Amino acid sequence: TLESTNGETLDAWSGDVGFRTFEIRGNRFYLNNHPYWLRGADHLPYGKNPWDKDLPRRLIQLLHDANVQITRTHATPWNEAWLDAADSIGLAVSVEGFRPWGLAGKIGPTPPAIFQHWQMENEDLIKRLRNHPSVFIYTIGNEMMLRDSANLEKWRQLSAIVQQTRSLDPTRPIV
């Protein structure tokens, strides 16, 4: 709650929170100090804004009941309806951010103006997601096929996105 000096409420926000510890030791994941095996399934058939507000909860519950513990967002970060359902049901999420194919193949580095926009989108995304306990992993790219190993600028850009992500949320691993 944001209040004025005379106690008038200017703005208010509330949200559910969850607490957990998550770390990597050696080559193992640990959840709340216990080894955790990430049994996963590929992304769900979702839209950014479900027409049915109960759809995220129903689909995530089906995954949970089938003993699936993690899924990925496949190139499109989830909105609050999906993340809230994952938080409350206990499904781990690997978030693939914006611009997942930004450095694919031999197309050269991302142009500076688009790269700057990529960084802005990535910052907004990490700040929005970092309070969701269901978010376990950030994935910077998908099927990037960085075959252009001679083009060091592409690797610098990828490194800059990883560094930005790590500085905004140092608590989660990055793929």
mmCIF file of C-alpha atoms in Angstrom, residues 11-172:
data_model
loop_
_atom_site.group_PDB
_atom_site.id
_atom_site.type_symbol
_atom_site.label_atom_id
_atom_site.label_comp_id
_atom_site.label_asym_id
_atom_site.label_seq_id
_atom_site.Cartn_x
_atom_site.Cartn_y
_atom_site.Cartn_z
ATOM 1 C CA ASP A 11 -2.309 2.849 -4.478
ATOM 2 C CA ALA A 12 -2.570 -0.725 -3.296
ATOM 3 C CA TRP A 13 -1.526 -4.119 -4.599
ATOM 4 C CA SER A 14 -1.757 -7.573 -3.128
ATOM 5 C CA GLY A 15 -0.570 -10.942 -4.322
ATOM 6 C CA ASP A 16 0.050 -14.442 -3.106
ATOM 7 C CA VAL A 17 3.605 -15.354 -2.195
ATOM 8 C CA GLY A 18 5.397 -18.602 -1.641
ATOM 9 C CA PHE A 19 8.732 -19.417 -0.133
ATOM 10 C CA ARG A 20 11.192 -22.042 -1.222
ATOM 11 C CA THR A 21 14.892 -22.487 -1.561
ATOM 12 C CA PHE A 22 16.305 -23.693 -4.815
ATOM 13 C CA GLU A 23 19.945 -24.344 -5.554
ATOM 14 C CA ILE A 24 22.338 -26.363 -7.629
ATOM 15 C CA ARG A 25 25.096 -28.368 -5.962
ATOM 16 C CA GLY A 26 27.395 -30.111 -8.370
ATOM 17 C CA ASN A 27 25.087 -31.504 -11.016
ATOM 18 C CA ARG A 28 21.945 -31.811 -8.856
ATOM 19 C CA PHE A 29 18.979 -29.528 -8.223
ATOM 20 C CA TYR A 30 17.811 -29.084 -4.632
ATOM 21 C CA LEU A 31 14.382 -27.857 -3.604
ATOM 22 C CA ASN A 32 14.038 -26.886 0.053
ATOM 23 C CA ASN A 33 17.369 -28.620 0.708
ATOM 24 C CA HIS A 34 16.208 -31.949 -0.800
ATOM 25 C CA PRO A 35 17.396 -33.444 -4.112
ATOM 26 C CA TYR A 36 14.772 -32.729 -6.741
ATOM 27 C CA TRP A 37 14.476 -34.605 -10.009
ATOM 28 C CA LEU A 38 12.899 -32.461 -12.680
ATOM 29 C CA ARG A 39 10.393 -34.765 -14.407
ATOM 30 C CA GLY A 40 9.058 -32.629 -17.174
ATOM 31 C CA ALA A 41 6.804 -32.333 -20.158
ATOM 32 C CA ASP A 42 6.913 -30.014 -23.106
ATOM 33 C CA HIS A 43 4.907 -26.809 -23.152
ATOM 34 C CA LEU A 44 1.175 -26.652 -22.633
ATOM 35 C CA PRO A 45 -1.256 -25.627 -25.398
ATOM 36 C CA TYR A 46 -1.937 -22.177 -24.035
ATOM 37 C CA GLY A 47 -2.699 -18.723 -25.321
ATOM 38 C CA LYS A 48 -1.396 -15.571 -23.770
ATOM 39 C CA ASN A 49 -4.840 -14.747 -22.388
ATOM 40 C CA PRO A 50 -7.102 -17.743 -21.862
ATOM 41 C CA TRP A 51 -10.738 -17.213 -22.770
ATOM 42 C CA ASP A 52 -11.587 -19.489 -19.857
ATOM 43 C CA LYS A 53 -10.093 -18.199 -16.597
ATOM 44 C CA ASP A 54 -10.051 -21.736 -15.186
ATOM 45 C CA LEU A 55 -8.147 -23.226 -18.141
ATOM 46 C CA PRO A 56 -4.629 -22.664 -16.740
ATOM 47 C CA ARG A 57 -5.571 -24.253 -13.425
ATOM 48 C CA ARG A 58 -7.222 -27.273 -15.097
ATOM 49 C CA LEU A 59 -4.323 -27.980 -17.462
ATOM 50 C CA ILE A 60 -1.656 -27.485 -14.795
ATOM 51 C CA GLN A 61 -3.568 -29.710 -12.383
ATOM 52 C CA LEU A 62 -3.638 -32.455 -15.045
ATOM 53 C CA LEU A 63 0.148 -32.217 -15.360
ATOM 54 C CA HIS A 64 0.560 -32.305 -11.596
ATOM 55 C CA ASP A 65 -1.731 -35.337 -11.280
ATOM 56 C CA ALA A 66 0.311 -37.112 -13.961
ATOM 57 C CA ASN A 67 3.457 -36.580 -11.848
ATOM 58 C CA VAL A 68 4.893 -33.938 -14.166
ATOM 59 C CA GLN A 69 6.950 -31.513 -12.110
ATOM 60 C CA ILE A 70 8.195 -28.990 -14.676
ATOM 61 C CA THR A 71 7.236 -27.563 -18.049
ATOM 62 C CA ARG A 72 8.533 -24.805 -20.294
ATOM 63 C CA THR A 73 6.795 -21.760 -21.677
ATOM 64 C CA HIS A 74 8.196 -22.280 -25.200
ATOM 65 C CA ALA A 75 9.263 -18.874 -26.456
ATOM 66 C CA THR A 76 6.408 -16.935 -24.875
ATOM 67 C CA PRO A 77 6.447 -16.070 -21.173
ATOM 68 C CA TRP A 78 3.254 -16.877 -19.310
ATOM 69 C CA ASN A 79 0.876 -14.255 -18.016
ATOM 70 C CA GLU A 80 -0.275 -14.017 -14.399
ATOM 71 C CA ALA A 81 -3.178 -16.477 -14.765
ATOM 72 C CA TRP A 82 -0.790 -19.257 -15.799
ATOM 73 C CA LEU A 83 1.940 -18.389 -13.285
ATOM 74 C CA ASP A 84 -0.515 -18.048 -10.401
ATOM 75 C CA ALA A 85 -1.907 -21.507 -11.187
ATOM 76 C CA ALA A 86 1.612 -22.983 -11.363
ATOM 77 C CA ASP A 87 2.501 -21.281 -8.060
ATOM 78 C CA SER A 88 -0.523 -22.622 -6.214
ATOM 79 C CA ILE A 89 -0.455 -26.154 -7.664
ATOM 80 C CA GLY A 90 3.304 -26.571 -7.475
ATOM 81 C CA LEU A 91 4.429 -26.883 -11.092
ATOM 82 C CA ALA A 92 7.958 -25.707 -11.837
ATOM 83 C CA VAL A 93 8.349 -23.540 -14.933
ATOM 84 C CA SER A 94 11.260 -22.992 -17.288
ATOM 85 C CA VAL A 95 10.645 -19.573 -18.809
ATOM 86 C CA GLU A 96 11.804 -18.963 -22.358
ATOM 87 C CA GLY A 97 12.020 -15.236 -22.747
ATOM 88 C CA PHE A 98 11.514 -12.922 -25.658
ATOM 89 C CA ARG A 99 13.547 -13.103 -28.842
ATOM 90 C CA PRO A 100 14.380 -16.811 -28.538
ATOM 91 C CA TRP A 101 15.571 -17.040 -32.121
ATOM 92 C CA GLY A 102 17.321 -13.688 -32.128
ATOM 93 C CA LEU A 103 20.735 -15.160 -32.899
ATOM 94 C CA ALA A 104 19.775 -18.220 -34.963
ATOM 95 C CA GLY A 105 21.915 -19.505 -37.799
ATOM 96 C CA LYS A 106 24.238 -17.318 -39.834
ATOM 97 C CA ILE A 107 22.087 -14.204 -39.911
ATOM 98 C CA GLY A 108 24.562 -12.011 -38.070
ATOM 99 C CA PRO A 109 24.130 -10.259 -34.730
ATOM 100 C CA THR A 110 20.879 -8.638 -33.705
ATOM 101 C CA PRO A 111 20.878 -5.002 -34.932
ATOM 102 C CA PRO A 112 21.619 -2.508 -32.113
ATOM 103 C CA ALA A 113 18.115 -0.993 -31.917
ATOM 104 C CA ILE A 114 16.460 -4.414 -31.755
ATOM 105 C CA PHE A 115 19.053 -5.651 -29.254
ATOM 106 C CA GLN A 116 18.331 -2.639 -27.024
ATOM 107 C CA HIS A 117 14.628 -3.494 -27.217
ATOM 108 C CA TRP A 118 15.442 -7.129 -26.388
ATOM 109 C CA GLN A 119 17.257 -5.969 -23.240
ATOM 110 C CA MET A 120 14.311 -3.755 -22.237
ATOM 111 C CA GLU A 121 11.829 -6.626 -22.729
ATOM 112 C CA ASN A 122 14.092 -9.019 -20.835
ATOM 113 C CA GLU A 123 14.370 -6.619 -17.884
ATOM 114 C CA ASP A 124 10.594 -6.169 -17.730
ATOM 115 C CA LEU A 125 10.106 -9.935 -17.929
ATOM 116 C CA ILE A 126 12.565 -10.827 -15.156
ATOM 117 C CA LYS A 127 11.193 -8.135 -12.839
ATOM 118 C CA ARG A 128 7.649 -9.430 -13.410
ATOM 119 C CA LEU A 129 8.507 -13.107 -12.927
ATOM 120 C CA ARG A 130 11.113 -13.161 -10.179
ATOM 121 C CA ASN A 131 8.552 -13.189 -7.349
ATOM 122 C CA HIS A 132 6.814 -16.312 -8.654
ATOM 123 C CA PRO A 133 8.075 -19.404 -6.809
ATOM 124 C CA SER A 134 7.079 -21.614 -9.751
ATOM 125 C CA VAL A 135 9.748 -20.015 -11.961
ATOM 126 C CA PHE A 136 12.749 -22.315 -11.626
ATOM 127 C CA ILE A 137 14.860 -21.632 -14.710
ATOM 128 C CA TYR A 138 15.287 -18.863 -17.255
ATOM 129 C CA THR A 139 16.017 -19.987 -20.807
ATOM 130 C CA ILE A 140 17.569 -17.249 -22.893
ATOM 131 C CA GLY A 141 17.068 -18.880 -26.277
ATOM 132 C CA ASN A 142 15.435 -21.761 -28.060
ATOM 133 C CA GLU A 143 16.898 -23.635 -31.006
ATOM 134 C CA MET A 144 19.335 -20.788 -31.509
ATOM 135 C CA MET A 145 21.735 -22.885 -33.584
ATOM 136 C CA LEU A 146 24.707 -20.637 -32.994
ATOM 137 C CA ARG A 147 26.580 -22.058 -35.980
ATOM 138 C CA ASP A 148 28.189 -18.748 -36.736
ATOM 139 C CA SER A 149 31.060 -19.229 -34.283
ATOM 140 C CA ALA A 150 33.232 -16.716 -36.109
ATOM 141 C CA ASN A 151 30.792 -13.913 -35.281
ATOM 142 C CA LEU A 152 31.837 -12.951 -31.762
ATOM 143 C CA GLU A 153 29.307 -10.124 -31.577
ATOM 144 C CA LYS A 154 26.475 -12.681 -31.390
ATOM 145 C CA TRP A 155 28.207 -14.329 -28.423
ATOM 146 C CA ARG A 156 28.699 -10.932 -26.759
ATOM 147 C CA GLN A 157 24.990 -10.178 -27.138
ATOM 148 C CA LEU A 158 24.006 -13.547 -25.709
ATOM 149 C CA SER A 159 26.405 -13.021 -22.819
ATOM 150 C CA ALA A 160 24.954 -9.554 -22.168
ATOM 151 C CA ILE A 161 21.412 -10.999 -21.898
ATOM 152 C CA VAL A 162 22.640 -13.731 -19.545
ATOM 153 C CA GLN A 163 24.488 -11.179 -17.394
ATOM 154 C CA GLN A 164 21.456 -8.884 -17.292
ATOM 155 C CA THR A 165 19.203 -11.781 -16.280
ATOM 156 C CA ARG A 166 21.635 -12.915 -13.594
ATOM 157 C CA SER A 167 21.945 -9.377 -12.186
ATOM 158 C CA LEU A 168 18.142 -8.968 -11.990
ATOM 159 C CA ASP A 169 17.590 -12.413 -10.445
ATOM 160 C CA PRO A 170 20.707 -14.165 -9.155
ATOM 161 C CA THR A 171 18.644 -16.919 -7.503
ATOM 162 C CA ARG A 172 17.819 -19.034 -10.550
#
